[in-house]
Short mmCIF file of C-alpha atoms in Angstrom, two decimals:
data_model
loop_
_atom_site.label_atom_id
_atom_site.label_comp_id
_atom_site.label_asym_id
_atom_site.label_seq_id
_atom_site.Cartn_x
_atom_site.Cartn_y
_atom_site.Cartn_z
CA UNK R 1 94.27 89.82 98.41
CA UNK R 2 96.63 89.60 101.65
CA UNK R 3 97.71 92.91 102.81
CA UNK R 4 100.16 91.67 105.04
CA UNK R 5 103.42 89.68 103.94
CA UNK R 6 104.88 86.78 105.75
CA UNK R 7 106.99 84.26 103.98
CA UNK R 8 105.41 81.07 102.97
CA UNK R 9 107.19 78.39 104.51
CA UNK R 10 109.51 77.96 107.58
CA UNK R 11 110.43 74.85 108.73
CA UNK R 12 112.93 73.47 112.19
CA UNK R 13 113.73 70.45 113.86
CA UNK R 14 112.30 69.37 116.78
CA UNK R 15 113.00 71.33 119.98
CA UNK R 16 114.30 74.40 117.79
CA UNK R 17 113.03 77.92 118.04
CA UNK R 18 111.29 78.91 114.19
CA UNK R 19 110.16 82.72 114.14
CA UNK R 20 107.56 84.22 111.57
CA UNK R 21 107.68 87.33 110.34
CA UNK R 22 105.17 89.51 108.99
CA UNK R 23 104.74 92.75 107.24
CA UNK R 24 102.74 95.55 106.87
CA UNK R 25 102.17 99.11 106.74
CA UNK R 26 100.80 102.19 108.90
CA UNK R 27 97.38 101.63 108.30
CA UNK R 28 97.28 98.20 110.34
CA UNK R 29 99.95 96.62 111.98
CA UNK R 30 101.62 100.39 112.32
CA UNK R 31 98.30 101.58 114.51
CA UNK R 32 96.64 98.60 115.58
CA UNK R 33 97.25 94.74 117.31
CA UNK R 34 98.33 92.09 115.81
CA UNK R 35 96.66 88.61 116.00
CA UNK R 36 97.86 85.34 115.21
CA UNK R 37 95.97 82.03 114.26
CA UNK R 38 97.26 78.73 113.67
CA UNK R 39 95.34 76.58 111.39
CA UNK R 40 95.94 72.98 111.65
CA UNK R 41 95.52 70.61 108.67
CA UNK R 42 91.93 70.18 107.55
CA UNK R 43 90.75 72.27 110.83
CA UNK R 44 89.22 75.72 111.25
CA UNK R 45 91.82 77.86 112.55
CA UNK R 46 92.00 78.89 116.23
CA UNK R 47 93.43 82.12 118.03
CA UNK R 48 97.17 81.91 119.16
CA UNK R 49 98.19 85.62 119.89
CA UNK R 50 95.98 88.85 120.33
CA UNK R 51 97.00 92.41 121.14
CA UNK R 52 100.26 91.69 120.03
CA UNK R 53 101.78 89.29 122.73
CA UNK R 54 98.83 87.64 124.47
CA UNK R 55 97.87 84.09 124.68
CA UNK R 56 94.49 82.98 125.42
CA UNK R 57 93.47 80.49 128.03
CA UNK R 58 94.88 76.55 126.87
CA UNK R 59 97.71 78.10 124.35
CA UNK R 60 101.29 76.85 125.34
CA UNK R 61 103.71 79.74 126.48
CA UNK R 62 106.10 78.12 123.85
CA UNK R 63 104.36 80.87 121.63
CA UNK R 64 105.07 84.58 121.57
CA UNK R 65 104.49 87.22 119.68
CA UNK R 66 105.77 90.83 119.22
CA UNK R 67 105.64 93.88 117.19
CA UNK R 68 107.71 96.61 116.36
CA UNK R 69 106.89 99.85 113.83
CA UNK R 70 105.00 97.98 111.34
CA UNK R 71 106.36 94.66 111.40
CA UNK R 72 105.43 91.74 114.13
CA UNK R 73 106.81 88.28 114.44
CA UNK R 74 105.60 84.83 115.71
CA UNK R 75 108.28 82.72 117.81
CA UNK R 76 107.24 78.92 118.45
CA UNK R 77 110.44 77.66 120.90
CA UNK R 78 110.73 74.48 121.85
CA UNK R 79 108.97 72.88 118.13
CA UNK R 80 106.82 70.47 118.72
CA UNK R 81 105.51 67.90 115.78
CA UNK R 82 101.98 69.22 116.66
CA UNK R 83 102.94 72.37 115.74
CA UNK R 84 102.94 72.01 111.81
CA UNK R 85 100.47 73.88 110.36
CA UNK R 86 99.66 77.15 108.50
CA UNK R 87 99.93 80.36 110.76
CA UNK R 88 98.27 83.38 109.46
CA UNK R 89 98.80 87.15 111.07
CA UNK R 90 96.26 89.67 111.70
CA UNK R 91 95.14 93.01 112.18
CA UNK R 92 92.61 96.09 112.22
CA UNK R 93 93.15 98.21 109.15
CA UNK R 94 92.12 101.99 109.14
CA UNK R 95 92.00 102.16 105.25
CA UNK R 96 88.40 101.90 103.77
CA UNK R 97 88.91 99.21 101.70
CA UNK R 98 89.27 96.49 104.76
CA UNK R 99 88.65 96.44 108.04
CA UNK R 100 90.51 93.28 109.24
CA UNK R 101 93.21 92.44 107.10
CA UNK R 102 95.49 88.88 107.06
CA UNK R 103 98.53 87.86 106.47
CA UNK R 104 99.74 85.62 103.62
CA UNK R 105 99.84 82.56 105.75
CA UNK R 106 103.05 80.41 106.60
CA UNK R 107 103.41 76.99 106.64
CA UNK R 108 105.36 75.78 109.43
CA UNK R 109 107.28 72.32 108.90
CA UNK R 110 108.60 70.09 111.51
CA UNK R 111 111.36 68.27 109.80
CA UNK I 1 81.75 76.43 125.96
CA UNK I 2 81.63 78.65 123.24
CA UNK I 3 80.36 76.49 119.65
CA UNK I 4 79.58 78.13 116.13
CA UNK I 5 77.65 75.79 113.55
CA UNK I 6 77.85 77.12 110.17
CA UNK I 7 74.63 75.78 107.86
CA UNK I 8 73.66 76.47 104.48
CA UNK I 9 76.77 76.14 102.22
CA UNK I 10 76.60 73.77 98.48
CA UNK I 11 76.49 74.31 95.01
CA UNK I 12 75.21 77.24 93.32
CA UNK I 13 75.45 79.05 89.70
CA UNK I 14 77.17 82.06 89.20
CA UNK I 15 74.91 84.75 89.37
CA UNK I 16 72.46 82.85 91.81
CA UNK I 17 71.90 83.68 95.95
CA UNK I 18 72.32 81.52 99.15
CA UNK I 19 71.75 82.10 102.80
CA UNK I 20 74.44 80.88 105.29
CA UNK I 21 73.47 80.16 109.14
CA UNK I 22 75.59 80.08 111.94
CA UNK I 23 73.83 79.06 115.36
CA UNK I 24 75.66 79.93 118.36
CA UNK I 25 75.78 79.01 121.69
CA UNK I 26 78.25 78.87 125.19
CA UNK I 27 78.01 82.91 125.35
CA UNK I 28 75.38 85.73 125.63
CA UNK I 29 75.17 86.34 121.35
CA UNK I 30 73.49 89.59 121.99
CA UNK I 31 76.35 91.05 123.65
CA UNK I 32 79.41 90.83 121.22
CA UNK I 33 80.06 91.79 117.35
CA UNK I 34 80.16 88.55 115.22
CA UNK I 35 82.02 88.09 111.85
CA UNK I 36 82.28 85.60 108.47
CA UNK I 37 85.97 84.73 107.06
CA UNK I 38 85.93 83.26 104.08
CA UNK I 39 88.85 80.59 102.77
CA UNK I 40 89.33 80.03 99.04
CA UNK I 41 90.39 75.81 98.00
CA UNK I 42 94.23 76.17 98.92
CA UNK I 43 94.44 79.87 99.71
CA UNK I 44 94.86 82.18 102.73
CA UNK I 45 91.92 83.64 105.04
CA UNK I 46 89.91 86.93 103.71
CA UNK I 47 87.51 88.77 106.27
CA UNK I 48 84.42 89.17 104.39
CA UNK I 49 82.11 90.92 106.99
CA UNK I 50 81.45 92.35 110.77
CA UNK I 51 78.60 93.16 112.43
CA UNK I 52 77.63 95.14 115.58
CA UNK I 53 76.13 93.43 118.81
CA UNK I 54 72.18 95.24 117.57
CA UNK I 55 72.94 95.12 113.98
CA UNK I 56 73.40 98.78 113.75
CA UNK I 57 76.66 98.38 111.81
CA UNK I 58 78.21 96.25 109.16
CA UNK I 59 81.27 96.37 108.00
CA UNK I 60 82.34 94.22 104.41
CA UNK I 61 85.43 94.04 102.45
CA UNK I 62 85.36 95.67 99.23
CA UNK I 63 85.15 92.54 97.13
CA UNK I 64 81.75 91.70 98.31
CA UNK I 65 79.68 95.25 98.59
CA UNK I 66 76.34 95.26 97.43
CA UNK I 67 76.26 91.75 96.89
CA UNK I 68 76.66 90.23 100.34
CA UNK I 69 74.44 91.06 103.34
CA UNK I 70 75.56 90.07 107.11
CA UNK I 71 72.27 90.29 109.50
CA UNK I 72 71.98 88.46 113.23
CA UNK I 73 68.79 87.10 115.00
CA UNK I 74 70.01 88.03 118.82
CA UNK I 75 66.40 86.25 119.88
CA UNK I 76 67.88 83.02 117.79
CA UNK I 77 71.49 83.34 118.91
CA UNK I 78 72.10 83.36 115.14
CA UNK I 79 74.10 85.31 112.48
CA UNK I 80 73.44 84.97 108.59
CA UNK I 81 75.39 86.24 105.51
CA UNK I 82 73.17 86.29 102.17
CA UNK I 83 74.94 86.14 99.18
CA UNK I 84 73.45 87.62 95.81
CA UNK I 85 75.25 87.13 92.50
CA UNK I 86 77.79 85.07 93.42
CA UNK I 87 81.13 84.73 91.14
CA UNK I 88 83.23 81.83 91.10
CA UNK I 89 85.35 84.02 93.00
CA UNK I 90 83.45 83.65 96.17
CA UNK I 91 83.85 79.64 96.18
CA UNK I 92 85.55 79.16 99.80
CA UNK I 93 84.62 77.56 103.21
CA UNK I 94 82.94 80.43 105.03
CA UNK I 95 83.34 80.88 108.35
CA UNK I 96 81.26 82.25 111.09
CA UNK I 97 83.82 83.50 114.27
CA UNK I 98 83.09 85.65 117.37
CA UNK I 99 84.87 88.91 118.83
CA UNK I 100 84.56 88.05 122.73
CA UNK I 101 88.39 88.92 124.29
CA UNK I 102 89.94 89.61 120.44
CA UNK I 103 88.58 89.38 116.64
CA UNK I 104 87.78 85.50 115.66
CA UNK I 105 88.29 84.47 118.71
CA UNK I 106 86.20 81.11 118.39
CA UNK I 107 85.51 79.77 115.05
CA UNK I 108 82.87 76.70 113.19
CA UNK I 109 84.06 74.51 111.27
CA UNK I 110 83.42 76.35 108.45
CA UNK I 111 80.88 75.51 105.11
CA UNK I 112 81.76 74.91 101.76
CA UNK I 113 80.41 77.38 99.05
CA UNK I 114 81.03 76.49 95.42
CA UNK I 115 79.92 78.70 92.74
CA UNK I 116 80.12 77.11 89.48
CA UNK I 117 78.00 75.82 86.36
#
């Protein structure tokens, strides 16, 4: 089961900023980095954000990430119809019962 | 460029075993921990298992403790997971992803494991 909480669905027109949240506690996103992945339709998912607000090489600078306490978001700006897909959070978890834990997932809709 | 090939997924009884592959190649395997995610039909992602660049450590999510084994051939740029007594609960797509610059940084396309009578 998901240790972190995002809500499942978001959804924005084209060109409009949508922002995920996600939730968790002091045992991950509290102590650690969070990740992002986005996970197109019938794909493997891919790498968006690490260490909280980094993008790796080829990802658009439309997305950003940030963290605060134990709570980080996701901001895609500028929505693109590309961009629908599921987007999952991530982090390190100290507890000994996981030791990478994910978010719920969100599905983003471009209406 | 960095590509993971997952092998080794299909049908299999509950209770019976199966070996997953994942050949990998772009980057010096030998130098970086390695990891399988797991993706239930319609559900979210679940880490199932790390392992250290020598194979020294291992790391697995409760769920699958004593029943799952992650091991890595450095000489055969490879990394395995063996699964013994599987449950229906383990039918997913596995994945096999790399920790290079962050955790799961690349990723296979996955293989399907369905545990069922």
């Amino acid at each position: 089961q998901s240790v972190l909480t995002q809500p499942p669905s978001a959804s924005g027109t084209p060109g409009q900023r949508v922002t995920i949240s996600c939730s968790g506690s002091s045992s991950n996103i509290g102590s650690n980095y969070v990740y992002w992945y986005q996970q197109l339709p019938g794909t493997a998912p891919k790498l968006l954000i690490y260490r909280n607000n980094q993008r790796p090489s080829g990802v658009p600078d439309r997305f950003s990430g940030s963290k605060s306490g134990t709570s980080a978001s996701l901001a895609i700006s500028g929505l693109r119809s590309e961009d629908e897909a599921d987007y999952y959070c991530a982090a390190w978890d100290d507890s000994l019962s996981a030791f990478y834990v994910f978010g719920t997932g969100t599905k983003v809709t471009v209406l | 460029e960095v590509q993971l090939v997952e092998s080794g997924g299909g049908l299999v009884q509950p209770g019976g075993s199966l070996r997953l592959s994942c050949a990998a190649s772009g980057f010096t395997f030998s130098s970086y921990w390695m990891s399988w995610v797991r993706q239930a039909p319609g559900k979210g992602l679940e880490w199932v298992a790390n392992i250290k660049q020598d194979g020294s450590e291992k790391y697995y999510v409760d769920s699958v403790k004593g029943r799952f084994t992650i091991s890595r051939d450095n000489a055969k740029n490879s990394l395995y997971l063996q699964m013994n007594s599987l449950r229906a609960e383990d039918t997913a797509v596995y994945y096999c992803a790399s920790i290079l610059i962050a955790p799961l940084d690349y990723w296979g396309q996955g293989t399907l494991v369905t545990v069922s009578s």
